[in-house]
JSON list of C-alpha atoms in Angstrom, two decimals:
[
{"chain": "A", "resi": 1, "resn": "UNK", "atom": "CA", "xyz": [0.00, 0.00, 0.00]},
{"chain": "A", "resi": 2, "resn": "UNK", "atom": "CA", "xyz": [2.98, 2.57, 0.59]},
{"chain": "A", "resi": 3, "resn": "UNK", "atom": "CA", "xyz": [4.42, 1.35, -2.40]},
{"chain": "A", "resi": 4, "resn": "UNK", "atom": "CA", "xyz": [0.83, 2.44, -4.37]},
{"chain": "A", "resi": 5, "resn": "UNK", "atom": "CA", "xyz": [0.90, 5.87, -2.52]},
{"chain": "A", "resi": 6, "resn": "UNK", "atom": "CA", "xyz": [4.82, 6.51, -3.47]},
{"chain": "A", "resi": 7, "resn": "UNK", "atom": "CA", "xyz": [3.80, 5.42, -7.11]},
{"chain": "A", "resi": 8, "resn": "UNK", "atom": "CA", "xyz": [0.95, 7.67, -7.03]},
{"chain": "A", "resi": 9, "resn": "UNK", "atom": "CA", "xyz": [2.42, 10.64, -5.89]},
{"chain": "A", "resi": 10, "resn": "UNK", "atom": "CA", "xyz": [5.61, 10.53, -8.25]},
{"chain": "A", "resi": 11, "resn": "UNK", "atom": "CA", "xyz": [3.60, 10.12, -10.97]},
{"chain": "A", "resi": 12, "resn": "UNK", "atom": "CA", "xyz": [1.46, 13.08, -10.23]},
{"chain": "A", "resi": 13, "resn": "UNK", "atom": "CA", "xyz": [4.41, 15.01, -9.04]},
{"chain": "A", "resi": 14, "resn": "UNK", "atom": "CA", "xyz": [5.76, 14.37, -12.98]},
{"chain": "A", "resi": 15, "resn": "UNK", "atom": "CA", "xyz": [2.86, 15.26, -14.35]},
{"chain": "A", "resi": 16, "resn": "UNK", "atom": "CA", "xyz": [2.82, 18.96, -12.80]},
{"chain": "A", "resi": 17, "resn": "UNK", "atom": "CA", "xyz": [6.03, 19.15, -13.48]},
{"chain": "A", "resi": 18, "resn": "UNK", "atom": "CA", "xyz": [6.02, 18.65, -17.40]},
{"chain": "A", "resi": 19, "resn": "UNK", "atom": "CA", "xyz": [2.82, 20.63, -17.62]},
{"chain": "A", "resi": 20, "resn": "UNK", "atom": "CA", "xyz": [4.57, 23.97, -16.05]},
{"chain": "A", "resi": 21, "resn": "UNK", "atom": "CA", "xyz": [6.92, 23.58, -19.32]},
{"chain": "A", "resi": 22, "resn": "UNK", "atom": "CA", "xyz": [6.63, 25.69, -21.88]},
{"chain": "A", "resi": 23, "resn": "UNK", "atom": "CA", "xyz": [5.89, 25.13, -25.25]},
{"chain": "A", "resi": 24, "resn": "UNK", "atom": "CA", "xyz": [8.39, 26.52, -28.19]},
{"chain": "A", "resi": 25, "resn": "UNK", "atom": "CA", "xyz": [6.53, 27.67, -30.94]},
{"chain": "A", "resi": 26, "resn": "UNK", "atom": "CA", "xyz": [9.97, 28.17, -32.98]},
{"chain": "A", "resi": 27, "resn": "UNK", "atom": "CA", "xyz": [13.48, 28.42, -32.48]},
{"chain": "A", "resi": 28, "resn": "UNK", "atom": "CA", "xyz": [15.83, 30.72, -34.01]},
{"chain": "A", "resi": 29, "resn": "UNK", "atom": "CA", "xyz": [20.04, 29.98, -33.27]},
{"chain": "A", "resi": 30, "resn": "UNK", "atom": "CA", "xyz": [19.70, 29.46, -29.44]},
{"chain": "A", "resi": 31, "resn": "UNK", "atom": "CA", "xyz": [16.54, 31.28, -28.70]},
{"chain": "A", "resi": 32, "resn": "UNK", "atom": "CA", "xyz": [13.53, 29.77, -27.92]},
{"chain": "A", "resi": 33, "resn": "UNK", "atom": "CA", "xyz": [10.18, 31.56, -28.82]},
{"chain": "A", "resi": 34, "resn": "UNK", "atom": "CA", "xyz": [7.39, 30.37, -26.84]},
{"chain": "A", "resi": 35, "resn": "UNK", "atom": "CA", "xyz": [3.81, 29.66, -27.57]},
{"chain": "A", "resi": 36, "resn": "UNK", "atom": "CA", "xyz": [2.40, 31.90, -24.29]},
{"chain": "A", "resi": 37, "resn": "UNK", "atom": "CA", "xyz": [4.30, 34.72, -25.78]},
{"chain": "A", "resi": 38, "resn": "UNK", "atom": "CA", "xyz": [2.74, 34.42, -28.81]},
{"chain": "A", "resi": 39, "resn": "UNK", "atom": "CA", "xyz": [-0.55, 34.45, -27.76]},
{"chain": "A", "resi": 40, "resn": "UNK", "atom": "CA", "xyz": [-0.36, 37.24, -25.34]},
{"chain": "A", "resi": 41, "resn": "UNK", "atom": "CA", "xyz": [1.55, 39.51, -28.45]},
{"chain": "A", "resi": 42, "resn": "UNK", "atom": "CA", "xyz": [-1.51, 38.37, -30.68]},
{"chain": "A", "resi": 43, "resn": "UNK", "atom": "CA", "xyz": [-4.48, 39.20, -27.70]},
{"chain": "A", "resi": 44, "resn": "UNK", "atom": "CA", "xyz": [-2.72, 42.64, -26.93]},
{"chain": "A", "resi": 45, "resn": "UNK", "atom": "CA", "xyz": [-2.88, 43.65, -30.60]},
{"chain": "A", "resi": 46, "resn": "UNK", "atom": "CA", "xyz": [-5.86, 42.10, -31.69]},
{"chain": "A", "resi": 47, "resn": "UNK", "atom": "CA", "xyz": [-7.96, 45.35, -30.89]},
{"chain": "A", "resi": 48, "resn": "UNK", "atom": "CA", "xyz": [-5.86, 47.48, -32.84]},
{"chain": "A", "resi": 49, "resn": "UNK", "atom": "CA", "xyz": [-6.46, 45.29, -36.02]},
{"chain": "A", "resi": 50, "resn": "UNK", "atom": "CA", "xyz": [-9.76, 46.76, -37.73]},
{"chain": "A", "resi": 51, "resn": "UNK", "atom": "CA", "xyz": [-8.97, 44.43, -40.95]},
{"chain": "A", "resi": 52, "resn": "UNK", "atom": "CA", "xyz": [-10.54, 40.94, -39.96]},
{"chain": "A", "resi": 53, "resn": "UNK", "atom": "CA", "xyz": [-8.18, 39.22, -42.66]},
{"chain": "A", "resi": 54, "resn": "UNK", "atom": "CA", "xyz": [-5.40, 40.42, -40.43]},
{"chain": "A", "resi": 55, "resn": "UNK", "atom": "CA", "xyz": [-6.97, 38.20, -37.71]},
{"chain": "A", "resi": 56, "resn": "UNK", "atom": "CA", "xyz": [-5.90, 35.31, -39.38]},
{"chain": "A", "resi": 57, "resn": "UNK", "atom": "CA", "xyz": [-3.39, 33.78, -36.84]},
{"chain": "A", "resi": 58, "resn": "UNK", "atom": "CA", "xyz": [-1.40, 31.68, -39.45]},
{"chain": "A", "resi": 59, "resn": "UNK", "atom": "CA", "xyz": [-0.82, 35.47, -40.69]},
{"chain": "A", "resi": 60, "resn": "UNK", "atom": "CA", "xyz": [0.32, 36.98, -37.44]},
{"chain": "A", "resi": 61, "resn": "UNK", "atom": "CA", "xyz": [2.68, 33.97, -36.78]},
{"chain": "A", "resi": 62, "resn": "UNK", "atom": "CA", "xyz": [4.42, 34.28, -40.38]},
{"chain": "A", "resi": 63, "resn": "UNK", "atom": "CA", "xyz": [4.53, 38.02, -39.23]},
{"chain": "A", "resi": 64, "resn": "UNK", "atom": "CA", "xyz": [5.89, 37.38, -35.52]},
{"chain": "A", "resi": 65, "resn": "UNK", "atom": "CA", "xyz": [8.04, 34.90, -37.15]},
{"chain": "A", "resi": 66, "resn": "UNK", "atom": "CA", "xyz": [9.16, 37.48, -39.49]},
{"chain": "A", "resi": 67, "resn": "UNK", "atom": "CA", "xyz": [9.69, 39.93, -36.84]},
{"chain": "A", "resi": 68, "resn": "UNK", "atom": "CA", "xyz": [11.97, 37.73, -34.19]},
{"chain": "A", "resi": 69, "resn": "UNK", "atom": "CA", "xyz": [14.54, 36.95, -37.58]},
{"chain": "A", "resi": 70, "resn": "UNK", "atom": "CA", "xyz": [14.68, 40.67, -38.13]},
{"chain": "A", "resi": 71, "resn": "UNK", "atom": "CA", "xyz": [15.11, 41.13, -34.21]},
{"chain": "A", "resi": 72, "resn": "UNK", "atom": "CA", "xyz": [18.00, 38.22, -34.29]},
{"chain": "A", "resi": 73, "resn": "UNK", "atom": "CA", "xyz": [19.26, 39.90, -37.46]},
{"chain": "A", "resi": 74, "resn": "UNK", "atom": "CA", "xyz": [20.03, 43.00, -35.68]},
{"chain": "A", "resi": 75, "resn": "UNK", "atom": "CA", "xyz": [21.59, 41.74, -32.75]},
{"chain": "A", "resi": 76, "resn": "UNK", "atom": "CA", "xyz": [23.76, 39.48, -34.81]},
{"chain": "A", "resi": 77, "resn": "UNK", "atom": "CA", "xyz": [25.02, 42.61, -36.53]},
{"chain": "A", "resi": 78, "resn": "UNK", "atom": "CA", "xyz": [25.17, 44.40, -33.75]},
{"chain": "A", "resi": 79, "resn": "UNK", "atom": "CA", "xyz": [23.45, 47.08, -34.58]},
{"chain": "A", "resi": 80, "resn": "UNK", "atom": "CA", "xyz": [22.21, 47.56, -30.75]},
{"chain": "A", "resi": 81, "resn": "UNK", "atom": "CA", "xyz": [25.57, 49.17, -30.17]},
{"chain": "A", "resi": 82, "resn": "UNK", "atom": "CA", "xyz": [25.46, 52.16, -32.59]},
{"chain": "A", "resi": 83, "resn": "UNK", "atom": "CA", "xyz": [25.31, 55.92, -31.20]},
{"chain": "A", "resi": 84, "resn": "UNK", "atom": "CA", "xyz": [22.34, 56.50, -33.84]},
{"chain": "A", "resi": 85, "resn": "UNK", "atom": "CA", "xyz": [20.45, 53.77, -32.25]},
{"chain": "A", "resi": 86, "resn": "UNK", "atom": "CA", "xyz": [21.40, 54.75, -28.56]},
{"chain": "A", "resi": 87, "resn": "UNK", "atom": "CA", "xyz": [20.68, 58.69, -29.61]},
{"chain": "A", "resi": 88, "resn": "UNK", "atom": "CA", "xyz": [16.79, 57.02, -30.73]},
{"chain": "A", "resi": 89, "resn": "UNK", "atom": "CA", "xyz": [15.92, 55.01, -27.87]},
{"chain": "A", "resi": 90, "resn": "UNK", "atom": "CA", "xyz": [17.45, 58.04, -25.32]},
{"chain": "A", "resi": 91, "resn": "UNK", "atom": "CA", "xyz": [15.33, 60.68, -27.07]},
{"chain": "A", "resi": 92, "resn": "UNK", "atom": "CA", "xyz": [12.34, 57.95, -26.77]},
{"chain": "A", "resi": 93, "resn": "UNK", "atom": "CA", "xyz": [12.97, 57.40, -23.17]},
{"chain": "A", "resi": 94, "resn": "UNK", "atom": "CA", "xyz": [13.17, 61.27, -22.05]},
{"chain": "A", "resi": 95, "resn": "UNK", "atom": "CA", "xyz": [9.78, 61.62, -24.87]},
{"chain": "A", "resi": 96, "resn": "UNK", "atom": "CA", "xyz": [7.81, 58.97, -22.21]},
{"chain": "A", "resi": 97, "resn": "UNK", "atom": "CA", "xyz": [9.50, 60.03, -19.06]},
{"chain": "A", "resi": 98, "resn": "UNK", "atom": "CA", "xyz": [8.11, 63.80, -19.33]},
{"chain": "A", "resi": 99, "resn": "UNK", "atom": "CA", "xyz": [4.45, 62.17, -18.84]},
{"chain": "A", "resi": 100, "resn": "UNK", "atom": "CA", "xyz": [5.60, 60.97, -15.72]},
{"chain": "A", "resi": 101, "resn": "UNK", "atom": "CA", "xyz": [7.62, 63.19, -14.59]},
{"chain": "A", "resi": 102, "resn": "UNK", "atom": "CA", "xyz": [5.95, 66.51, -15.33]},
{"chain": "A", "resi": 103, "resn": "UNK", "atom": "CA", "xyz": [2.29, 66.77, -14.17]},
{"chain": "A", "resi": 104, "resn": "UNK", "atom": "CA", "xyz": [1.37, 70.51, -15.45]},
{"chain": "A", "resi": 105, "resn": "UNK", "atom": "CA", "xyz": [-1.90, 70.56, -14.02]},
{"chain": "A", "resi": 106, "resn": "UNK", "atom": "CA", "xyz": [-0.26, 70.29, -9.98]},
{"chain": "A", "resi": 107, "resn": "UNK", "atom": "CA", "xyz": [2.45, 72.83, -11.46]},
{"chain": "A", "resi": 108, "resn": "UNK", "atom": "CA", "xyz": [0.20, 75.17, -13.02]},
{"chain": "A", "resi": 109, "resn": "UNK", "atom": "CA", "xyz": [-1.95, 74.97, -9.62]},
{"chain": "A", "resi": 110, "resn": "UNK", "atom": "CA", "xyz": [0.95, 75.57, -7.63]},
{"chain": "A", "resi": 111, "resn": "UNK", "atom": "CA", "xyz": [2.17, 78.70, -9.55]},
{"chain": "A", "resi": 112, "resn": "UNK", "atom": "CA", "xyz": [-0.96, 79.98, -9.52]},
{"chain": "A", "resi": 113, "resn": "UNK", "atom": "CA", "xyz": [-1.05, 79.53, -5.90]},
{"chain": "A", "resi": 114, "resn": "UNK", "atom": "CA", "xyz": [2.08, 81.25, -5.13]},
{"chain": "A", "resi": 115, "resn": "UNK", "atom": "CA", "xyz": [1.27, 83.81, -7.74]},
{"chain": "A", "resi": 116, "resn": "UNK", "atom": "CA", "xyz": [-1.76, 84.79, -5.74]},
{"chain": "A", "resi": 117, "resn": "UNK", "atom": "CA", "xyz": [-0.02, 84.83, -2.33]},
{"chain": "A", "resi": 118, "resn": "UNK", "atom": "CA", "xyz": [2.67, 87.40, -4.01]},
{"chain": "A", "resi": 119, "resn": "UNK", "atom": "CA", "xyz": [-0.81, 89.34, -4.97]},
{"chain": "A", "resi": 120, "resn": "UNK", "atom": "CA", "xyz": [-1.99, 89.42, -1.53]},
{"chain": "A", "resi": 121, "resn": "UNK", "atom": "CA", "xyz": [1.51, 90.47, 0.53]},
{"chain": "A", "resi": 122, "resn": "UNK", "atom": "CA", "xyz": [0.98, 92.51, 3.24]},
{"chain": "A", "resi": 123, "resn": "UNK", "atom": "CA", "xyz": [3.76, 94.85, 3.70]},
{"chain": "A", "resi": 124, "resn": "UNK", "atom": "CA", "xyz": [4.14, 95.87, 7.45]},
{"chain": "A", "resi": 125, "resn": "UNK", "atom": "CA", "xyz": [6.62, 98.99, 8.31]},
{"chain": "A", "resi": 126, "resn": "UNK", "atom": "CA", "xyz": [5.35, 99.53, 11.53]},
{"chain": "A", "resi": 127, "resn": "UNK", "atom": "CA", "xyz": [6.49, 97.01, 15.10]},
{"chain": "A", "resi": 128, "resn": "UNK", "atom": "CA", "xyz": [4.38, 97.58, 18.10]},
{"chain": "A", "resi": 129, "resn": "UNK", "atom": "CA", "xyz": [6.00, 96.30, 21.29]},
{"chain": "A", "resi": 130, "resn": "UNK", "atom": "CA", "xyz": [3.34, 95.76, 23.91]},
{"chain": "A", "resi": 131, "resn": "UNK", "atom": "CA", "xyz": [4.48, 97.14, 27.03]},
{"chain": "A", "resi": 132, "resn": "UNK", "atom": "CA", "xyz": [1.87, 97.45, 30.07]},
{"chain": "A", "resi": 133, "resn": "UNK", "atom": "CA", "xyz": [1.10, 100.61, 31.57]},
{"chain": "A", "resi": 134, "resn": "UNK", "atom": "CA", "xyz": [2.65, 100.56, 34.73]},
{"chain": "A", "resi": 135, "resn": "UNK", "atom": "CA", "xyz": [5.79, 99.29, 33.21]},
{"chain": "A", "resi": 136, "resn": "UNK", "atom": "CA", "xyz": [9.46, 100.17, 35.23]},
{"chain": "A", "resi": 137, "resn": "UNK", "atom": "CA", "xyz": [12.32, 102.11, 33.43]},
{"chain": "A", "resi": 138, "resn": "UNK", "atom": "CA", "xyz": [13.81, 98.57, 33.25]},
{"chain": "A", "resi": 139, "resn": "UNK", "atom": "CA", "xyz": [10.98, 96.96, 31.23]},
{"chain": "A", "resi": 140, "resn": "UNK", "atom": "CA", "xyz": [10.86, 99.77, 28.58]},
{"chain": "A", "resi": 141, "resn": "UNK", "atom": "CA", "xyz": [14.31, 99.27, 28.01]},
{"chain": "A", "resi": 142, "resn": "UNK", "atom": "CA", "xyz": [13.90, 95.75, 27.63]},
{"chain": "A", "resi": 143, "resn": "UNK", "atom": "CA", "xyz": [11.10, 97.22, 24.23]},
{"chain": "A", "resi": 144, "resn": "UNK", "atom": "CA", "xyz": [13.76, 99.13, 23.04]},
{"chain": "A", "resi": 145, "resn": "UNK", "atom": "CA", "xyz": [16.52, 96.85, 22.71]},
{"chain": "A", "resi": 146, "resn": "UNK", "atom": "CA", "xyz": [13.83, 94.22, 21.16]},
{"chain": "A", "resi": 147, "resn": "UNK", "atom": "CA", "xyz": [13.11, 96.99, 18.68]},
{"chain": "A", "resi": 148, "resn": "UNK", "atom": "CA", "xyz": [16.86, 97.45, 18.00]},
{"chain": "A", "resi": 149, "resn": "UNK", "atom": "CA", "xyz": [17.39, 93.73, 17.55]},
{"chain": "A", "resi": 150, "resn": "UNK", "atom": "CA", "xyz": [14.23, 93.67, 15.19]},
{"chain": "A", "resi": 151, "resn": "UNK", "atom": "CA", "xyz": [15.91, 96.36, 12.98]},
{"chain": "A", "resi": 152, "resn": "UNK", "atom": "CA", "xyz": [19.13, 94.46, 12.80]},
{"chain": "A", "resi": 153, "resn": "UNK", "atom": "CA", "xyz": [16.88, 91.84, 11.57]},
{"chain": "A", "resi": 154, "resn": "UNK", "atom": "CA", "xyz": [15.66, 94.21, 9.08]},
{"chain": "A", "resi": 155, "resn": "UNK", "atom": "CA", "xyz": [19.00, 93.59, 6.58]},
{"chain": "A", "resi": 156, "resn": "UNK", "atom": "CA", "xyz": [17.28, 89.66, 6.59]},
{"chain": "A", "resi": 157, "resn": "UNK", "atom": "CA", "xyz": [14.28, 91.36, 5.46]},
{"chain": "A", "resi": 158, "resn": "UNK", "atom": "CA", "xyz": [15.60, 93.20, 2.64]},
{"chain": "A", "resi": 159, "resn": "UNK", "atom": "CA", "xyz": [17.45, 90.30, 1.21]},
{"chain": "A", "resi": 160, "resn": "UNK", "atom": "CA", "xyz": [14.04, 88.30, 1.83]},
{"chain": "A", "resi": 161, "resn": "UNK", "atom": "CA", "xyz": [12.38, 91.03, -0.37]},
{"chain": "A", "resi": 162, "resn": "UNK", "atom": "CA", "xyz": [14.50, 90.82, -3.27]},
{"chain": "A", "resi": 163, "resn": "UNK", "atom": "CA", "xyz": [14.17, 86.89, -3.31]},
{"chain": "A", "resi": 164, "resn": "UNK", "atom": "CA", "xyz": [10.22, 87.41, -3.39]},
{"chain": "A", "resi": 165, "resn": "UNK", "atom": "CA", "xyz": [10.98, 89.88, -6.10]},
{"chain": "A", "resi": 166, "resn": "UNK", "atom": "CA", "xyz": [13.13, 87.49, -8.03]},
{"chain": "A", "resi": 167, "resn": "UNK", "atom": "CA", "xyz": [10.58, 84.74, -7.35]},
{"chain": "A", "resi": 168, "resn": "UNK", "atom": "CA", "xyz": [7.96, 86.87, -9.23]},
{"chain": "A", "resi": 169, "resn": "UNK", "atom": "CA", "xyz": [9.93, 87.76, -11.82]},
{"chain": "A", "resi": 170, "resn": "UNK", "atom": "CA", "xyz": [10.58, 83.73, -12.67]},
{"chain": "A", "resi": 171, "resn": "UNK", "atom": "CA", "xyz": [6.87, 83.44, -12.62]},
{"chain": "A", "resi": 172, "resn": "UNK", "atom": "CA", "xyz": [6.36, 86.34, -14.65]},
{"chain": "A", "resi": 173, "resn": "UNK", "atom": "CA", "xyz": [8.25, 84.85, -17.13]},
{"chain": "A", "resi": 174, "resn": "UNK", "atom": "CA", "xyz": [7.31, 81.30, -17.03]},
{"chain": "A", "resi": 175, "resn": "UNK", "atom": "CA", "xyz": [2.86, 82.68, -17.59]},
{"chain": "A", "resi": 176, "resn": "UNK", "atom": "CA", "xyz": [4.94, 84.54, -20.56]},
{"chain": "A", "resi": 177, "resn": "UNK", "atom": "CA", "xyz": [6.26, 81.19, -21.89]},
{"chain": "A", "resi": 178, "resn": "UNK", "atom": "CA", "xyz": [3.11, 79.81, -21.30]},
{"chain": "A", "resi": 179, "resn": "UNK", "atom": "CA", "xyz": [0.87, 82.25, -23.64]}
]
């Protein structure tokens, strides 16, 4: 009986194992071309055929097939190597990547955010220093010398202004760009 359940579960142990492996279609030099590739190539581009005679899937394979030798043609020559080819694929790269990469809509929205805030500034020239009424000699000092350190802090505030002015002028120019 342990013998039967050994026997039994070898041969179904076989039997998963040859049906996980894949089924070559064709083979070109070393390269195997499977049948599951194939058939997912053909299902992804079957919508974009609008000519049924193009459905025909002894077509498509002579066409795949076709396709793979040109592939293996161009490897073989090397041709995978040249700058021209490189320069291509770069410029095709950086093409997709700018979709990704660059949402205008959330960078439009934040310029115009920051574009309003500039509009709406509030420029303050006066500092009040709350002091109470019945404050010493001592405490009003202690005012003054926080207004004196708030006008040192003034030379922070000019250099602050001239970045906000630089900042508008970048946006300025990029609405120009834009129209």
């Amino acid at each position: 009986m342990r013998n039967f359940v050994f026997l039994l579960i070898c041969f179904s142990t076989s039997l998963f194992i040859s049906a996980q492996e894949k089924e070559a279609l064709f083979k070109i030099d070393d390269n195997s071309y499977y049948k599951d590739e194939f058939i997912r190539v053909y299902n992804k581009n079957l919508d974009l055929v609008k000519d049924d005679s193009q459905k025909d899937l002894n077509k498509y394979l002579e066409l795949f097939l076709g396709y793979k030798l040109k592939v293996e043609k161009a490897y073989k020559l090397g041709l995978q190597n040249e700058s021209k080819y490189q320069n291509e694929l770069k410029s095709y790269r950086t093409q997709l990547a700018k979709n990704y990469l660059n949402d205008s809509k959330v960078t439009n929205a934040l310029v115009e955010e920051a574009y309003d805030r500039i509009k709406n500034e509030v420029r303050a020239s006066h500092i009040l220093i709350l002091v109470d009424e019945t404050a010493t000699p001592a405490d009003t000092l202690k005012a003054y010398n926080k207004i004196l350190d708030l006008k040192s802090v003034s030379i922070m505030e000019k250099i602050l202004k001239q970045w906000l002015q630089l900042i508008r002028k970048i946006l300025l120019l990029k609405k120009i760009k834009e129209i």
